[in-house]
């Protein structure tokens, strides 16, 4: 799959859609989805990792942890690493006020503004650590309407993003039990996810030989699926890619400190 960067328009992360209802959010997702311009991709090709490291020398990870007592407060973890060596270059948490409640299928409208603000703050404060690609704890096009939080973050920032989810949403007839069975039977580390529509929505990955539960990778914005898969595999020391795993750790630590 590929994209048309010229057609991308920045997602307004301000008050225009924060106060909107579910019907308006659905319409916005459908509108924004057109700017992804996804095209077929040959998944049998081999990715040149050195070229990938050159294109994306710094890789970021984003995760968010809600406050234990206050529903409208959360802590964003942002980690920047060398994509090749996985050396940590930047590690910070940001306290955020969430403007909307959680509605299934619309997580981006609750969390994306906080994630976007954290990345924009990095660009102002330490631009030499600004990443060329972001891993977002959430979904990209592997989403009921094809536009998850990773898409929302990427389109707003005009930055390549990859959605990495720990669980599978109910999308286009995909069945988690069947996927787990198939990937184990095939003896492969990853398998593409074809929905009832026969479109490739993402991939299920077993991060390493010891992992039994797959993670789910999908395109967020301005990156090909094979590139996303290879970057995620490279950054996985455990089940979850290191940039997201560390971002999750530091956001949880911030939440615990403020709770105590």
XYZ file of N, CA and C in Angstrom:
780
model
N 0.837 -1.189 0.000
C 0.000 0.000 0.000
C 0.876 1.245 0.000
N 0.384 2.297 -0.603
C 1.158 3.532 -0.641
C 0.227 4.697 -0.346
N 0.734 5.920 -0.505
C -0.044 7.087 -0.133
C 0.247 8.216 -1.093
N -0.576 9.199 -1.059
C -0.375 10.415 -1.822
C -0.231 11.552 -0.830
N 1.003 11.956 -0.583
C 1.256 12.949 0.469
C 0.601 14.280 0.134
N 0.534 14.618 -1.167
C -0.024 15.904 -1.546
C -1.491 16.038 -1.166
N -2.183 14.890 -1.058
C -3.608 14.942 -0.745
C -3.866 15.015 0.751
N -2.813 14.865 1.558
C -2.996 14.854 3.012
C -3.374 16.240 3.515
N -4.329 16.297 4.415
C -4.714 17.541 5.060
C -4.624 17.349 6.566
N -4.133 18.341 7.224
C -3.942 18.214 8.665
C -5.274 18.056 9.385
N -5.331 17.080 10.280
C -6.513 16.883 11.112
C -6.562 17.988 12.148
N -7.687 18.640 12.251
C -7.855 19.673 13.268
C -8.057 19.006 14.616
N -7.059 19.143 15.504
C -7.139 18.509 16.821
C -7.727 19.449 17.872
N -8.331 20.534 17.423
C -8.883 21.498 18.358
C -10.350 21.278 18.651
N -11.011 22.352 19.056
C -12.368 22.238 19.584
C -13.418 21.958 18.521
N -13.076 22.049 17.236
C -14.083 21.873 16.185
C -14.742 20.507 16.256
N -13.945 19.478 16.602
C -14.555 18.148 16.658
C -14.593 17.549 18.056
N -13.976 18.196 19.013
C -13.985 17.663 20.377
C -15.419 17.591 20.912
N -16.233 18.597 20.578
C -17.600 18.635 21.085
C -18.592 17.930 20.171
N -18.107 17.347 19.083
C -19.005 16.680 18.143
C -19.531 15.378 18.725
N -20.635 14.893 18.167
C -21.203 13.628 18.598
C -20.710 12.487 17.724
N -21.199 11.288 18.016
C -20.734 10.096 17.324
C -20.984 10.175 15.816
N -22.137 10.679 15.404
C -22.426 10.765 13.972
C -21.434 11.685 13.265
N -21.108 12.794 13.914
C -20.120 13.709 13.333
C -18.744 13.062 13.291
N -18.395 12.310 14.331
C -17.104 11.621 14.351
C -17.016 10.599 13.222
N -18.091 9.856 13.006
C -18.105 8.881 11.916
C -17.884 9.570 10.571
N -18.540 10.703 10.378
C -18.382 11.448 9.131
C -16.948 11.955 8.968
N -16.352 12.420 10.073
C -14.970 12.896 10.016
C -14.017 11.755 9.677
N -14.204 10.594 10.285
C -13.342 9.453 9.982
C -13.429 9.076 8.509
N -14.636 9.089 7.961
C -14.807 8.762 6.542
C -14.129 9.804 5.655
N -14.220 11.049 6.053
C -13.573 12.119 5.275
C -12.058 12.015 5.348
N -11.528 11.863 6.565
C -10.080 11.779 6.745
C -9.499 10.541 6.066
N -10.278 9.442 6.057
C -9.791 8.187 5.479
C -9.435 8.344 4.009
N -10.109 9.242 3.323
C -9.832 9.441 1.889
C -8.422 9.957 1.648
N -7.834 10.596 2.638
C -6.494 11.154 2.479
C -5.390 10.106 2.661
N -5.755 8.895 3.064
C -4.751 7.841 3.212
C -4.347 7.266 1.855
N -5.245 7.252 0.893
C -4.994 6.799 -0.479
C -4.215 5.483 -0.486
N -4.813 4.439 0.026
C -4.163 3.136 0.126
C -4.259 2.388 -1.200
N -3.176 1.741 -1.569
C -3.109 0.981 -2.810
C -2.563 -0.409 -2.531
N -2.828 -1.387 -3.436
C -2.328 -2.762 -3.224
C -0.810 -2.800 -3.071
N -0.354 -3.774 -2.282
C 1.074 -3.932 -2.002
C 1.447 -5.404 -2.112
N 2.595 -5.676 -2.721
C 3.089 -7.049 -2.855
C 3.752 -7.466 -1.546
N 3.080 -8.325 -0.786
C 3.584 -8.719 0.529
C 4.638 -9.816 0.453
N 4.972 -10.275 -0.749
C 5.999 -11.310 -0.897
C 7.396 -10.714 -1.072
N 7.479 -9.410 -1.183
C 8.772 -8.758 -1.398
C 9.613 -8.777 -0.126
N 10.918 -8.579 -0.293
C 11.852 -8.481 0.830
C 12.189 -7.022 1.073
N 12.176 -6.626 2.319
C 12.469 -5.237 2.683
C 13.959 -5.089 2.986
N 14.582 -4.074 2.414
C 15.981 -3.746 2.681
C 16.036 -2.966 3.994
N 16.484 -3.613 5.065
C 16.467 -2.970 6.370
C 17.405 -1.779 6.454
N 18.552 -1.848 5.799
C 19.475 -0.717 5.836
C 18.847 0.512 5.190
N 18.124 0.296 4.104
C 17.434 1.418 3.467
C 16.348 1.959 4.386
N 15.695 1.045 5.118
C 14.640 1.446 6.046
C 15.214 2.276 7.199
N 16.391 1.861 7.705
C 17.031 2.624 8.782
C 17.458 4.004 8.292
N 17.867 4.093 7.041
C 18.255 5.384 6.472
C 17.038 6.295 6.309
N 15.921 5.709 5.903
C 14.704 6.502 5.712
C 14.108 6.938 7.048
N 14.233 6.076 8.063
C 13.655 6.341 9.375
C 14.719 6.165 10.460
N 15.701 7.074 10.544
C 16.776 6.890 11.534
C 16.308 6.950 12.983
N 15.250 7.711 13.247
C 14.705 7.788 14.604
C 13.260 7.302 14.593
N 12.948 6.440 15.543
C 11.604 5.881 15.650
C 11.027 6.219 17.018
N 9.775 6.655 17.032
C 9.143 7.050 18.277
C 8.083 6.058 18.719
N 7.783 6.070 19.997
C 6.717 5.253 20.556
C 5.826 6.090 21.444
N 4.509 5.904 21.305
C 3.529 6.654 22.085
C 2.591 5.711 22.814
N 2.374 5.985 24.081
C 1.366 5.255 24.851
C 0.772 6.226 25.865
N -0.408 5.896 26.356
C -1.095 6.804 27.270
C -1.732 5.991 28.395
N -1.605 6.488 29.613
C -2.173 5.830 30.791
C -3.121 6.798 31.484
N -4.364 6.386 31.714
C -5.306 7.278 32.412
C -4.968 7.402 33.891
N -5.332 8.524 34.454
C -5.180 8.735 35.891
C -6.131 7.781 36.627
N -5.701 7.288 37.777
C -6.496 6.291 38.505
C -7.739 6.890 39.163
N -7.727 8.188 39.408
C -8.857 8.802 40.100
C -9.649 9.775 39.232
N -8.948 10.447 38.311
C -9.610 11.489 37.525
C -9.768 11.023 36.084
N -10.998 10.888 35.647
C -11.288 10.324 34.332
C -10.798 11.206 33.196
N -10.651 12.497 33.455
C -10.274 13.404 32.374
C -8.772 13.705 32.339
N -7.996 13.019 33.172
C -6.546 13.229 33.207
C -5.838 11.959 32.747
N -4.772 12.139 31.955
C -3.980 10.990 31.498
C -2.525 11.422 31.362
N -1.660 10.423 31.215
C -0.220 10.677 31.117
C 0.303 10.008 29.842
N 0.892 10.823 28.980
C 1.410 10.340 27.701
C 2.890 10.035 27.833
N 3.278 8.835 27.455
C 4.691 8.489 27.386
C 5.172 8.605 25.956
N 6.266 9.317 25.759
C 6.863 9.479 24.432
C 8.328 9.067 24.509
N 8.709 8.105 23.691
C 10.078 7.588 23.672
C 10.603 7.655 22.241
N 11.819 8.154 22.095
C 12.467 8.200 20.786
C 13.737 7.352 20.853
N 13.907 6.473 19.864
C 15.049 5.568 19.830
C 15.709 5.604 18.461
N 16.963 5.230 18.425
C 17.616 4.956 17.146
C 16.947 3.733 16.549
N 16.473 3.821 15.322
C 15.755 2.694 14.740
C 16.661 1.480 14.547
N 17.947 1.711 14.327
C 18.861 0.600 14.079
C 19.391 -0.012 15.379
N 19.918 0.805 16.268
C 20.542 0.295 17.492
C 19.567 0.177 18.658
N 18.419 0.840 18.552
C 17.417 0.910 19.622
C 17.935 1.631 20.868
N 18.923 2.488 20.681
C 19.398 3.335 21.774
C 18.364 4.427 22.037
N 18.023 4.618 23.310
C 17.039 5.631 23.678
C 17.663 7.022 23.554
N 17.009 7.896 22.787
C 17.484 9.252 22.579
C 16.680 10.281 23.379
N 15.452 9.915 23.690
C 14.553 10.850 24.399
C 13.491 10.032 25.103
N 13.126 10.483 26.301
C 12.156 9.730 27.097
C 11.445 10.723 28.023
N 10.149 10.923 27.825
C 9.463 11.956 28.594
C 7.981 11.619 28.743
N 7.379 12.111 29.825
C 5.937 11.977 30.000
C 5.298 13.359 29.983
N 4.043 13.386 29.567
C 3.288 14.632 29.493
C 1.924 14.415 30.142
N 1.562 15.306 31.049
C 0.233 15.258 31.664
C -0.753 15.910 30.707
N -1.899 15.265 30.498
C -2.870 15.774 29.531
C -4.267 15.776 30.129
N -5.059 16.733 29.705
C -6.477 16.778 30.053
C -7.261 16.260 28.856
N -8.058 15.232 29.064
C -8.841 14.621 27.993
C -10.199 15.306 27.912
N -10.591 15.665 26.696
C -11.781 16.486 26.514
C -13.048 15.686 26.233
N -12.910 14.411 25.857
C -14.088 13.630 25.494
C -14.099 12.299 26.242
N -15.269 11.706 26.449
C -15.332 10.383 27.080
C -14.901 9.301 26.107
N -14.636 8.114 26.641
C -14.284 6.986 25.784
C -15.540 6.406 25.155
N -15.510 6.284 23.820
C -16.574 5.634 23.077
C -15.909 4.584 22.201
N -16.298 3.292 22.303
C -15.661 2.245 21.494
C -15.673 2.591 20.007
N -14.505 2.416 19.375
C -14.381 2.727 17.962
C -13.972 4.159 17.681
N -13.958 4.988 18.726
C -13.630 6.404 18.558
C -12.546 6.834 19.551
N -11.630 5.922 19.869
C -10.597 6.202 20.864
C -9.736 7.398 20.468
N -9.514 7.554 19.156
C -8.688 8.657 18.687
C -9.219 10.019 19.086
N -10.542 10.157 19.152
C -11.119 11.443 19.519
C -10.879 11.767 20.991
N -10.641 10.757 21.794
C -10.326 10.974 23.213
C -8.830 11.165 23.423
N -8.010 10.337 22.765
C -6.583 10.292 23.080
C -5.674 11.009 22.084
N -6.078 11.087 20.828
C -5.174 11.633 19.803
C -4.690 13.051 20.101
N -5.543 13.975 20.578
C -5.030 15.321 20.856
C -3.864 15.319 21.845
N -3.950 14.475 22.886
C -2.863 14.401 23.866
C -1.598 13.831 23.238
N -1.742 12.815 22.407
C -0.579 12.220 21.739
C 0.057 13.216 20.773
N -0.782 13.909 20.019
C -0.300 14.899 19.054
C 0.439 16.031 19.765
N -0.133 16.520 20.861
C 0.501 17.615 21.601
C 1.866 17.212 22.146
N 2.002 15.957 22.590
C 3.289 15.490 23.115
C 4.357 15.521 22.025
N 3.996 15.092 20.820
C 4.962 15.082 19.713
C 5.282 16.500 19.262
N 4.283 17.353 19.222
C 4.525 18.741 18.820
C 5.398 19.460 19.841
N 5.242 19.121 21.115
C 6.093 19.710 22.156
C 7.545 19.301 21.962
N 7.750 18.040 21.576
C 9.111 17.563 21.314
C 9.758 18.369 20.195
N 8.991 18.652 19.155
C 9.541 19.394 18.012
C 10.010 20.781 18.439
N 9.306 21.381 19.395
C 9.677 22.710 19.881
C 10.845 22.654 20.860
N 10.845 21.636 21.722
C 11.817 21.584 22.813
C 13.125 20.905 22.425
N 13.055 19.880 21.582
C 14.255 19.112 21.261
C 14.121 18.560 19.835
N 14.223 19.448 18.876
C 13.948 19.094 17.484
C 14.933 18.072 16.924
N 16.138 17.991 17.516
C 17.112 17.022 17.006
C 16.705 15.584 17.322
N 15.725 15.410 18.187
C 15.220 14.073 18.530
C 13.886 13.771 17.854
N 13.465 14.638 16.943
C 12.160 14.434 16.310
C 12.216 13.208 15.400
N 11.270 12.260 15.556
C 11.341 10.994 14.815
C 10.844 11.123 13.383
N 11.221 10.153 12.571
C 10.731 10.080 11.189
C 9.546 9.120 11.071
N 9.296 8.333 12.105
C 8.172 7.402 12.120
C 7.757 7.176 13.565
N 6.461 6.962 13.775
C 5.917 6.771 15.113
C 5.187 5.434 15.213
N 5.410 4.729 16.321
C 4.604 3.572 16.669
C 3.567 4.037 17.689
N 2.307 3.791 17.405
C 1.218 4.233 18.279
C 0.534 3.017 18.872
N 0.353 3.027 20.186
C -0.368 1.945 20.853
C -1.854 2.067 20.513
N -2.248 1.396 19.450
C -3.615 1.489 18.952
C -3.656 0.985 17.520
N -4.748 1.227 16.856
C -4.931 0.720 15.500
C -4.775 1.799 14.445
N -4.333 1.353 13.274
C -4.336 2.195 12.097
C -5.598 1.898 11.303
N -5.414 1.341 10.095
C -6.584 1.036 9.267
C -7.278 -0.253 9.707
N -6.694 -0.983 10.652
C -7.338 -2.169 11.223
C -8.372 -1.707 12.241
N -9.478 -1.217 11.717
C -10.444 -0.466 12.510
C -11.803 -0.596 11.832
N -12.898 -0.599 12.585
C -14.226 -0.778 11.975
C -14.528 0.176 10.826
N -13.991 1.396 10.869
C -14.212 2.339 9.772
C -12.912 2.689 9.052
N -11.891 1.866 9.287
C -10.639 2.035 8.549
C -9.831 3.244 8.936
N -10.077 3.809 10.134
C -9.358 5.017 10.537
C -9.241 5.049 12.055
N -8.229 4.358 12.577
C -7.994 4.316 14.013
C -7.130 5.463 14.498
N -6.760 5.422 15.768
C -6.027 6.528 16.390
C -4.658 6.750 15.754
N -3.998 5.675 15.272
C -2.693 5.846 14.624
C -2.827 6.652 13.337
N -3.928 6.460 12.613
C -4.186 7.262 11.413
C -4.411 8.724 11.788
N -5.175 8.936 12.851
C -5.516 10.287 13.279
C -4.263 11.053 13.700
N -3.374 10.389 14.436
C -2.128 11.024 14.859
C -1.237 11.321 13.656
N -1.088 10.346 12.769
C -0.214 10.516 11.615
C -0.681 11.598 10.667
N -1.979 11.615 10.380
C -2.512 12.611 9.453
C -2.397 14.010 10.025
N -2.639 14.153 11.311
C -2.523 15.458 11.949
C -1.088 15.984 11.912
N -0.127 15.087 12.186
C 1.282 15.486 12.236
C 1.959 15.417 10.875
N 1.268 14.850 9.874
C 1.862 14.573 8.562
C 3.154 13.777 8.733
N 3.058 12.707 9.543
C 4.218 11.914 9.922
C 3.884 10.433 9.766
N 4.764 9.631 9.184
C 4.503 8.189 9.075
C 4.200 7.573 10.438
N 3.127 6.805 10.506
C 2.743 6.170 11.767
C 2.347 4.718 11.519
N 2.547 3.912 12.561
C 2.204 2.492 12.542
C 1.330 2.208 13.751
N 0.207 1.560 13.530
C -0.636 1.142 14.628
C -0.203 -0.219 15.141
N 0.005 -0.330 16.452
C 0.383 -1.600 17.081
C -0.599 -1.850 18.219
N -1.454 -2.861 18.041
C -2.497 -3.151 19.034
C -2.243 -4.489 19.700
N -2.561 -4.557 20.985
C -2.383 -5.801 21.740
C -3.574 -6.740 21.578
N -4.714 -6.189 21.186
C -5.912 -7.008 20.994
C -6.554 -6.638 19.666
N -7.427 -7.522 19.191
C -8.040 -7.358 17.881
C -9.462 -6.839 18.016
N -9.752 -5.765 17.296
C -11.112 -5.251 17.262
C -11.979 -6.141 16.372
N -13.279 -6.003 16.522
C -14.224 -6.717 15.657
C -14.290 -5.982 14.324
N -13.446 -6.415 13.388
C -13.290 -5.706 12.121
C -13.497 -6.660 10.951
N -14.457 -6.364 10.103
C -14.620 -7.020 8.795
C -14.577 -8.551 8.887
N -15.174 -9.106 9.925
C -15.273 -10.555 10.040
C -14.040 -11.264 10.561
N -13.010 -10.536 10.974
C -11.806 -11.177 11.516
C -12.120 -11.849 12.849
N -11.547 -13.033 13.048
C -11.815 -13.818 14.247
C -10.497 -14.135 14.939
N -10.339 -13.679 16.178
C -9.068 -13.817 16.878
C -8.697 -15.280 17.087
N -9.672 -16.126 17.404
C -9.370 -17.547 17.631
C -8.852 -18.203 16.352
N -9.477 -17.898 15.241
C -9.039 -18.452 13.958
C -7.650 -17.952 13.592
N -7.397 -16.698 13.862
C -6.087 -16.118 13.531
C -4.990 -16.789 14.348
N -5.203 -16.955 15.647
C -4.214 -17.623 16.495
C -3.954 -19.048 16.012
N -5.025 -19.750 15.651
C -4.893 -21.128 15.177
C -4.129 -21.185 13.860
N -4.457 -20.287 12.949
C -3.821 -20.278 11.632
C -2.336 -19.950 11.717
N -1.988 -18.954 12.513
C -0.587 -18.546 12.576
C 0.268 -19.631 13.228
N -0.316 -20.358 14.179
C 0.415 -21.466 14.804
C 0.540 -22.650 13.846
N -0.523 -22.946 13.108
C -0.490 -24.053 12.163
C 0.505 -23.798 11.036
N 0.575 -22.559 10.588
C 1.471 -22.220 9.492
C 2.932 -22.199 9.934
N 3.159 -22.083 11.234
C 4.522 -22.037 11.737
C 5.278 -20.808 11.295
N 4.559 -19.710 11.068
C 5.181 -18.475 10.610
C 5.148 -17.431 11.717
N 5.991 -16.430 11.548
C 6.062 -15.364 12.541
C 4.967 -14.314 12.318
N 4.441 -14.245 11.096
C 3.395 -13.267 10.840
C 2.488 -13.738 9.713
N 1.298 -13.189 9.674
C 0.362 -13.496 8.598
C -0.480 -12.259 8.307
N -0.768 -12.021 7.028
C -1.631 -10.879 6.689
C -3.062 -11.144 7.146
N -3.773 -10.077 7.437
C -5.154 -10.176 7.887
C -6.089 -9.716 6.769
N -6.801 -10.670 6.198
C -7.775 -10.384 5.159
C -9.166 -10.438 5.778
N -9.916 -9.370 5.653
C -11.276 -9.373 6.138
C -12.221 -9.995 5.120
N -13.497 -9.954 5.423
C -14.508 -10.480 4.508
C -14.473 -9.752 3.172
N -14.019 -8.516 3.186
C -13.918 -7.717 1.961
C -12.745 -8.138 1.090
N -11.886 -9.040 1.610
C -10.694 -9.533 0.909
C -9.584 -8.492 0.835
N -9.751 -7.384 1.533
C -8.694 -6.377 1.595
C -7.719 -6.709 2.724
N -6.445 -6.370 2.531
C -5.453 -6.559 3.586
C -5.593 -5.416 4.583
N -5.940 -5.750 5.803
C -6.185 -4.737 6.820
C -4.992 -4.532 7.750
N -4.075 -5.487 7.763
C -2.922 -5.418 8.648
C -2.278 -6.781 8.732
N -1.608 -7.032 9.841
C -0.915 -8.306 10.017
C -0.918 -8.697 11.488
N -0.979 -10.013 11.733
C -0.799 -10.563 13.075
C 0.643 -11.012 13.195
N 1.327 -10.606 14.265
C 2.743 -10.904 14.440
C 2.987 -11.637 15.753
N 3.811 -12.666 15.690
C 4.370 -13.274 16.897
C 5.760 -12.673 17.050
N 5.921 -11.818 18.038
C 7.105 -10.963 18.141
C 8.416 -11.735 18.182
N 8.419 -12.866 18.885
C 9.615 -13.717 18.909
C 9.176 -15.169 19.096
N 10.130 -16.071 19.122
C 9.804 -17.501 19.146
C 9.119 -17.945 20.429
N 9.197 -17.149 21.482
C 8.608 -17.529 22.763
C 7.187 -16.977 22.949
N 6.798 -16.058 22.104
C 5.500 -15.395 22.244
C 4.391 -16.261 21.659
N 3.296 -16.410 22.394
C 2.158 -17.195 21.942
C 0.968 -16.326 21.529
N 0.952 -15.090 21.995
C -0.148 -14.185 21.672
C 0.322 -13.158 20.647
N -0.357 -13.070 19.506
C 0.079 -12.115 18.489
C -0.234 -10.673 18.868
N 0.498 -9.760 18.255
C 0.127 -8.352 18.253
C -0.369 -8.033 16.856
N -1.020 -6.892 16.697
C -1.694 -6.598 15.433
C -1.189 -5.256 14.886
N -0.567 -5.336 13.733
C 0.098 -4.183 13.119
C -0.702 -3.719 11.909
N -0.871 -2.423 11.796
C -1.549 -1.889 10.611
C -0.987 -0.524 10.251
N -1.208 -0.153 9.022
C -0.760 1.151 8.533
C -1.522 2.257 9.249
N -0.768 3.248 9.719
C -1.386 4.448 10.249
C -1.437 5.511 9.177
N -0.245 5.888 8.701
C -0.175 6.954 7.692
C 1.208 6.959 7.050
N 1.260 7.094 5.742
C 2.468 7.301 4.950
C 3.560 6.241 5.179
N 3.153 4.995 5.262
C 4.120 3.907 5.348
C 3.481 2.662 4.742
N 4.303 1.782 4.201
C 3.792 0.540 3.635
C 3.716 -0.524 4.722
N 2.819 -1.492 4.524
C 2.616 -2.510 5.534
C 3.875 -3.347 5.760
N 4.569 -3.726 4.689
C 5.786 -4.529 4.853
C 6.857 -3.761 5.627
N 6.966 -2.468 5.366
C 7.915 -1.650 6.122
C 7.513 -1.617 7.598
N 6.214 -1.465 7.844
C 5.727 -1.435 9.225
C 6.015 -2.748 9.940
N 5.747 -3.862 9.278
C 5.979 -5.182 9.866
C 7.449 -5.356 10.228
N 8.332 -5.015 9.306
C 9.762 -5.208 9.537
C 10.292 -4.301 10.639
N 9.811 -3.068 10.700
C 10.232 -2.168 11.775
C 9.758 -2.687 13.133
N 8.537 -3.177 13.186
C 8.010 -3.695 14.454
C 8.799 -4.924 14.897
N 9.046 -5.853 13.979
C 9.838 -7.027 14.330
C 11.206 -6.619 14.879
N 11.852 -5.672 14.205
C 13.196 -5.257 14.610
C 13.209 -4.650 16.002
N 12.121 -3.966 16.386
C 12.106 -3.261 17.667
C 11.544 -4.110 18.807
N 11.171 -5.358 18.531
C 10.591 -6.222 19.572
C 11.653 -7.062 20.271
N 11.962 -6.724 21.503
C 12.777 -7.593 22.356
C 11.872 -8.531 23.150
N 10.664 -8.052 23.413
C 9.649 -8.834 24.096
C 8.423 -8.873 23.186
N 7.249 -9.010 23.743
C 6.048 -9.082 22.891
C 5.742 -7.743 22.218
N 5.943 -6.659 22.961
C 5.593 -5.318 22.491
C 6.848 -4.592 22.008
N 6.770 -3.838 20.907
C 7.940 -3.075 20.435
C 8.497 -2.171 21.534
N 9.811 -2.081 21.594
C 10.470 -1.327 22.661
C 9.997 0.119 22.796
N 9.830 0.874 21.711
C 9.383 2.258 21.910
C 8.042 2.353 22.631
N 7.110 1.463 22.305
C 5.812 1.472 22.975
C 5.918 0.889 24.376
N 6.689 -0.157 24.533
C 6.827 -0.804 25.844
C 7.385 0.179 26.878
N 8.411 0.929 26.489
C 9.008 1.892 27.419
C 8.070 3.077 27.633
N 7.394 3.517 26.563
C 6.420 4.609 26.702
C 5.310 4.214 27.666
N 4.887 2.958 27.602
C 3.875 2.450 28.528
C 4.407 2.467 29.958
N 5.647 2.046 30.150
C 6.246 2.013 31.489
C 6.303 3.406 32.118
N 6.792 4.368 31.360
C 6.974 5.696 31.952
C 5.637 6.402 32.166
N 4.654 6.139 31.307
C 3.336 6.754 31.527
C 2.665 6.145 32.755
N 2.857 4.844 32.973
C 2.315 4.202 34.177
C 3.012 4.722 35.434
N 4.326 4.906 35.347
C 5.060 5.440 36.485
C 4.575 6.841 36.840
N 4.323 7.655 35.821
C 3.815 9.015 36.068
C 2.444 8.957 36.713
N 1.610 8.044 36.239
C 0.277 7.898 36.805
C 0.350 7.465 38.266
N 1.236 6.532 38.565
C 1.383 6.049 39.947
C 1.908 7.117 40.879
N 2.867 7.905 40.383
C 3.418 8.984 41.209
C 2.328 9.989 41.583
N 1.507 10.344 40.604
C 0.462 11.318 40.868
C -0.660 10.729 41.704
N -0.834 9.403 41.604
C -1.837 8.739 42.429
C -1.402 8.736 43.896
N -0.110 8.470 44.124
C 0.411 8.453 45.488
C 0.472 9.868 46.061
